[in-house]
PDB file of C-alpha atoms in Angstrom:
ATOM      1  CA  MET G 645    -176.906  65.202  40.652  1.00 49.00           C
ATOM      2  CA  ARG G 646    -180.586  65.192  39.723  1.00 48.00           C
ATOM      3  CA  THR G 647    -181.985  63.553  36.589  1.00 48.00           C
ATOM      4  CA  ARG G 648    -182.778  66.899  34.948  1.00 47.00           C
ATOM      5  CA  GLU G 649    -179.191  68.088  35.470  1.00 49.00           C
ATOM      6  CA  LYS G 650    -177.823  64.823  34.046  1.00 49.00           C
ATOM      7  CA  ALA G 651    -180.052  65.176  30.986  1.00 47.00           C
ATOM      8  CA  ALA G 652    -178.883  68.772  30.457  1.00 46.00           C
ATOM      9  CA  LEU G 653    -175.248  67.690  30.690  1.00 49.00           C
ATOM     10  CA  ALA G 654    -175.834  64.816  28.256  1.00 51.00           C
ATOM     11  CA  VAL G 655    -177.487  67.123  25.713  1.00 50.00           C
ATOM     12  CA  ALA G 656    -174.694  69.668  26.164  1.00 49.00           C
ATOM     13  CA  GLY G 657    -172.169  66.876  25.608  1.00 51.00           C
ATOM     14  CA  LEU G 658    -173.912  65.907  22.366  1.00 50.00           C
ATOM     15  CA  ALA G 659    -173.749  69.519  21.201  1.00 48.00           C
ATOM     16  CA  VAL G 660    -170.025  69.748  21.984  1.00 45.00           C
ATOM     17  CA  ALA G 661    -169.362  66.407  20.281  1.00 48.00           C
ATOM     18  CA  ALA G 662    -171.363  67.488  17.219  1.00 49.00           C
ATOM     19  CA  ALA G 663    -169.256  70.658  17.038  1.00 47.00           C
ATOM     20  CA  GLY G 664    -166.097  68.557  16.927  1.00 49.00           C
ATOM     21  CA  GLY G 665    -165.114  68.718  20.596  1.00 46.00           C
ATOM     22  CA  THR G 666    -164.169  65.735  22.717  1.00 42.00           C
ATOM     23  CA  VAL G 667    -166.348  65.098  25.744  1.00 45.00           C
ATOM     24  CA  PHE G 668    -166.039  61.327  26.036  1.00 41.00           C
ATOM     25  CA  ALA G 669    -164.156  59.768  28.929  1.00 43.00           C
ATOM     26  CA  GLY G 670    -166.091  56.497  29.342  1.00 47.00           C
ATOM     27  CA  THR G 671    -169.575  55.090  29.151  1.00 50.00           C
ATOM     28  CA  SER G 672    -172.438  56.598  31.100  1.00 52.00           C
ATOM     29  CA  GLY G 673    -175.868  55.471  32.148  1.00 58.00           C
ATOM     30  CA  ALA G 674    -178.836  56.667  30.165  1.00 56.00           C
ATOM     31  CA  VAL G 675    -180.769  59.597  31.556  1.00 56.00           C
ATOM     32  CA  GLY G 676    -184.425  60.484  31.270  1.00 53.00           C
ATOM     33  CA  PRO G 677    -187.629  60.685  33.261  1.00 53.00           C
ATOM     34  CA  SER G 678    -188.772  57.569  35.087  1.00 52.00           C
ATOM     35  CA  PRO G 679    -190.357  55.056  34.767  1.00 54.00           C
ATOM     36  CA  SER G 680    -190.813  55.388  31.016  1.00 51.00           C
ATOM     37  CA  PRO G 681    -188.458  57.981  29.518  1.00 52.00           C
ATOM     38  CA  SER G 682    -189.486  59.766  26.363  1.00 85.00           C
ATOM     39  CA  VAL G 683    -185.870  60.820  25.739  1.00 91.00           C
ATOM     40  CA  GLU G 684    -182.767  58.809  26.512  1.00 92.00           C
ATOM     41  CA  ALA G 685    -179.282  60.285  26.118  1.00 94.00           C
ATOM     42  CA  ALA G 686    -176.068  58.384  26.823  1.00 95.00           C
ATOM     43  CA  GLU G 687    -172.475  57.699  25.830  1.00 95.00           C
ATOM     44  CA  THR G 688    -171.579  54.120  24.961  1.00 95.00           C
ATOM     45  CA  SER G 689    -169.286  51.901  22.947  1.00 94.00           C
ATOM     46  CA  CYS G 690    -169.583  48.637  21.023  1.00 95.00           C
ATOM     47  CA  VAL G 691    -167.582  46.399  18.697  1.00 96.00           C
ATOM     48  CA  THR G 692    -168.693  46.466  15.072  1.00 97.00           C
ATOM     49  CA  ASP G 693    -169.225  43.406  12.904  1.00 97.00           C
ATOM     50  CA  GLY G 694    -167.735  42.898   9.420  1.00 97.00           C
ATOM     51  CA  ALA G 695    -170.122  45.447   7.907  1.00 97.00           C
ATOM     52  CA  GLY G 696    -169.371  48.112  10.528  1.00 96.00           C
ATOM     53  CA  LEU G 697    -172.688  47.485  12.346  1.00 97.00           C
ATOM     54  CA  CYS G 698    -173.493  47.136  16.021  1.00 97.00           C
ATOM     55  CA  THR G 699    -176.754  46.910  17.963  1.00 97.00           C
ATOM     56  CA  VAL G 700    -177.349  49.375  20.789  1.00 97.00           C
ATOM     57  CA  PRO G 701    -179.840  48.662  23.597  1.00 96.00           C
ATOM     58  CA  HIS G 702    -182.117  51.422  24.907  1.00 94.00           C
ATOM     59  CA  ALA G 703    -184.774  51.692  27.614  1.00 91.00           C
ATOM     60  CA  LEU G 704    -187.416  53.925  26.022  1.00 88.00           C
ATOM     61  CA  GLY G 705    -190.080  51.229  26.195  1.00 86.00           C
ATOM     62  CA  ALA G 706    -191.258  52.251  22.725  1.00 90.00           C
ATOM     63  CA  VAL G 707    -189.853  52.340  19.214  1.00 93.00           C
ATOM     64  CA  PRO G 708    -187.863  55.588  18.925  1.00 94.00           C
ATOM     65  CA  ALA G 709    -189.196  58.170  16.521  1.00 92.00           C
ATOM     66  CA  VAL G 710    -185.677  59.599  16.093  1.00 93.00           C
ATOM     67  CA  VAL G 711    -182.171  58.583  17.186  1.00 96.00           C
ATOM     68  CA  VAL G 712    -179.329  61.103  16.900  1.00 96.00           C
ATOM     69  CA  VAL G 713    -175.761  59.738  17.083  1.00 96.00           C
ATOM     70  CA  SER G 714    -172.399  61.453  17.287  1.00 94.00           C
ATOM     71  CA  PRO G 715    -169.056  59.623  17.156  1.00 92.00           C
ATOM     72  CA  ASN G 716    -166.497  60.250  19.892  1.00 90.00           C
ATOM     73  CA  THR G 717    -163.046  59.308  18.634  1.00 82.00           C
ATOM     74  CA  PRO G 718    -160.207  58.648  21.070  1.00 75.00           C
ATOM     75  CA  GLY G 719    -157.529  60.166  18.844  1.00 75.00           C
ATOM     76  CA  GLN G 720    -157.154  62.648  16.040  1.00 74.00           C
ATOM     77  CA  PHE G 721    -156.501  59.928  13.436  1.00 71.00           C
ATOM     78  CA  ASN G 722    -159.388  57.610  14.370  1.00 75.00           C
ATOM     79  CA  ALA G 723    -162.154  59.456  12.539  1.00 85.00           C
ATOM     80  CA  TYR G 724    -165.174  57.550  11.294  1.00 90.00           C
ATOM     81  CA  MET G 725    -168.675  58.459  10.140  1.00 93.00           C
ATOM     82  CA  LEU G 726    -171.543  57.122  12.202  1.00 95.00           C
ATOM     83  CA  ASN G 727    -175.186  56.743  11.179  1.00 95.00           C
ATOM     84  CA  THR G 728    -178.254  54.935  12.426  1.00 96.00           C
ATOM     85  CA  VAL G 729    -179.527  52.099  10.252  1.00 95.00           C
ATOM     86  CA  GLN G 730    -182.889  52.772   8.627  1.00 92.00           C
ATOM     87  CA  GLY G 731    -185.568  50.311   9.759  1.00 94.00           C
ATOM     88  CA  SER G 732    -183.517  49.012  12.713  1.00 96.00           C
ATOM     89  CA  TYR G 733    -185.390  50.746  15.542  1.00 96.00           C
ATOM     90  CA  THR G 734    -187.247  48.446  17.935  1.00 95.00           C
ATOM     91  CA  ALA G 735    -188.751  48.969  21.394  1.00 94.00           C
ATOM     92  CA  THR G 736    -185.429  47.805  22.926  1.00 95.00           C
ATOM     93  CA  THR G 737    -182.608  48.392  20.387  1.00 96.00           C
ATOM     94  CA  PHE G 738    -181.374  50.316  17.359  1.00 97.00           C
ATOM     95  CA  GLN G 739    -178.394  49.772  15.053  1.00 98.00           C
ATOM     96  CA  VAL G 740    -175.534  52.076  14.108  1.00 97.00           C
ATOM     97  CA  ARG G 741    -173.005  51.729  11.292  1.00 97.00           C
ATOM     98  CA  ALA G 742    -169.484  53.125  11.361  1.00 96.00           C
ATOM     99  CA  MET G 743    -167.689  53.869   8.087  1.00 95.00           C
ATOM    100  CA  PHE G 744    -164.187  55.206   7.352  1.00 92.00           C
ATOM    101  CA  ASN G 745    -165.467  56.510   3.998  1.00 92.00           C
ATOM    102  CA  GLN G 746    -168.350  55.847   1.587  1.00 92.00           C
ATOM    103  CA  THR G 747    -167.208  52.297   0.785  1.00 94.00           C
ATOM    104  CA  THR G 748    -165.074  51.130   3.738  1.00 95.00           C
ATOM    105  CA  PRO G 749    -166.795  50.035   6.964  1.00 96.00           C
ATOM    106  CA  LYS G 750    -165.005  50.214  10.320  1.00 94.00           C
ATOM    107  CA  ALA G 751    -165.138  46.439  10.646  1.00 95.00           C
ATOM    108  CA  GLY G 752    -164.364  44.539  13.855  1.00 94.00           C
ATOM    109  CA  GLY G 753    -163.372  47.624  15.819  1.00 91.00           C
ATOM    110  CA  THR G 754    -164.574  49.399  18.926  1.00 93.00           C
ATOM    111  CA  ILE G 755    -166.522  52.599  18.342  1.00 93.00           C
ATOM    112  CA  TRP G 756    -167.439  55.208  20.942  1.00 93.00           C
ATOM    113  CA  PHE G 757    -170.389  57.530  20.534  1.00 95.00           C
ATOM    114  CA  SER G 758    -173.096  59.605  22.158  1.00 96.00           C
ATOM    115  CA  TYR G 759    -176.744  59.179  21.310  1.00 96.00           C
ATOM    116  CA  ALA G 760    -180.122  60.681  22.045  1.00 95.00           C
ATOM    117  CA  ALA G 761    -183.153  58.490  21.376  1.00 94.00           C
ATOM    118  CA  TYR G 762    -186.507  60.239  21.265  1.00 93.00           C
ATOM    119  CA  GLY G 763    -189.511  58.047  21.990  1.00 84.00           C
ATOM    120  CA  GLY G 764    -192.396  57.747  19.632  1.00 71.00           C
ATOM    121  CA  ALA G 765    -195.988  57.164  20.603  1.00 59.00           C
ATOM    122  CA  PRO G 766    -196.391  54.224  23.014  1.00 55.00           C
ATOM    123  CA  LYS G 767    -197.874  51.131  21.459  1.00 52.00           C
ATOM    124  CA  PRO G 768    -201.551  50.661  22.321  1.00 55.00           C
ATOM    125  CA  THR G 769    -202.206  47.773  24.686  1.00 58.00           C
ATOM    126  CA  ALA G 770    -205.675  46.921  23.372  1.00 56.00           C
ATOM    127  CA  THR G 771    -206.999  46.882  19.845  1.00 59.00           C
ATOM    128  CA  PRO G 772    -210.377  48.577  19.460  1.00 58.00           C
ATOM    129  CA  THR G 773    -213.059  46.278  18.113  1.00 60.00           C
ATOM    130  CA  LYS G 774    -215.526  47.303  15.450  1.00 63.00           C
ATOM    131  CA  THR G 775    -219.141  46.801  16.386  1.00 61.00           C
ATOM    132  CA  THR G 776    -221.822  46.294  13.788  1.00 61.00           C
ATOM    133  CA  PRO G 777    -225.333  47.498  14.579  1.00 61.00           C
ATOM    134  CA  THR G 778    -228.032  44.870  14.741  1.00 62.00           C
ATOM    135  CA  LYS G 779    -231.090  45.232  12.522  1.00 65.00           C
ATOM    136  CA  THR G 780    -234.340  45.514  14.418  1.00 61.00           C
ATOM    137  CA  THR G 781    -237.534  44.360  12.726  1.00 65.00           C
ATOM    138  CA  LEU G 782    -240.690  46.113  13.834  1.00 62.00           C
ATOM    139  CA  PRO G 783    -243.981  44.179  13.886  1.00 63.00           C
ATOM    140  CA  THR G 784    -246.322  44.978  11.029  1.00 64.00           C
ATOM    141  CA  ALA G 785    -249.590  46.622  11.902  1.00 63.00           C
ATOM    142  CA  THR G 786    -252.743  44.615  11.229  1.00 65.00           C
ATOM    143  CA  THR G 787    -256.185  46.044  10.730  1.00 63.00           C
ATOM    144  CA  PRO G 788    -259.006  44.249  12.502  1.00 65.00           C
ATOM    145  CA  GLU G 789    -261.687  42.527  10.393  1.00 69.00           C
ATOM    146  CA  PRO G 790    -265.101  44.208  10.616  1.00 68.00           C
ATOM    147  CA  THR G 791    -267.551  42.359  12.812  1.00 68.00           C
ATOM    148  CA  PRO G 792    -270.913  41.728  11.112  1.00 71.00           C
ATOM    149  CA  LEU G 793    -273.893  43.364  12.839  1.00 73.00           C
ATOM    150  CA  GLY G 794    -276.590  41.131  13.441  1.00 63.00           C
TER     151      GLY G 794
END
C-alpha cells in the first residue's frame, strides 16, 4: 500500500472514530510524506500517569501547529475524554490527558487513541543579522589662496 493510500485510510479512521465508531485493532506506524512529513496520522497507546497524562512521540521535525486526538476505547464501558495539553507541543512530542469526567483523571491506565499532527512552519536554521550602515565623511572643499602678481 502506498503512503498516500495509508494516509487516506488513517484520516478515514479518524473520521469514523470521531463519529463514535471503532476502528482500532492495534498500533500503527505514522504516515506522511518523506523525509519531513507535514502531517502525521497514527493510532497508538500509552499508560497515563497519576494526572491522566502521557507523552506521545511524533516525527514531524517541527512543532505541530495543531494536534487532533480521538480516543479508541476497547469496550462500551471504558469511555474517557481525551485532549491535548496546551503548551506541550515540541518538535518531537506532545502530551494528551485522559479524563473519566471533569474532575477524575484516568490515572495509571492504558489509553488507546488516534491522532493527526499537523506541522507548523519549520524552524529557521540561521538567524538574520542586522547590519548598520557606516557613515561616510566627504572631504571638505578648500578654495585656493590668490597668488600675488608681481
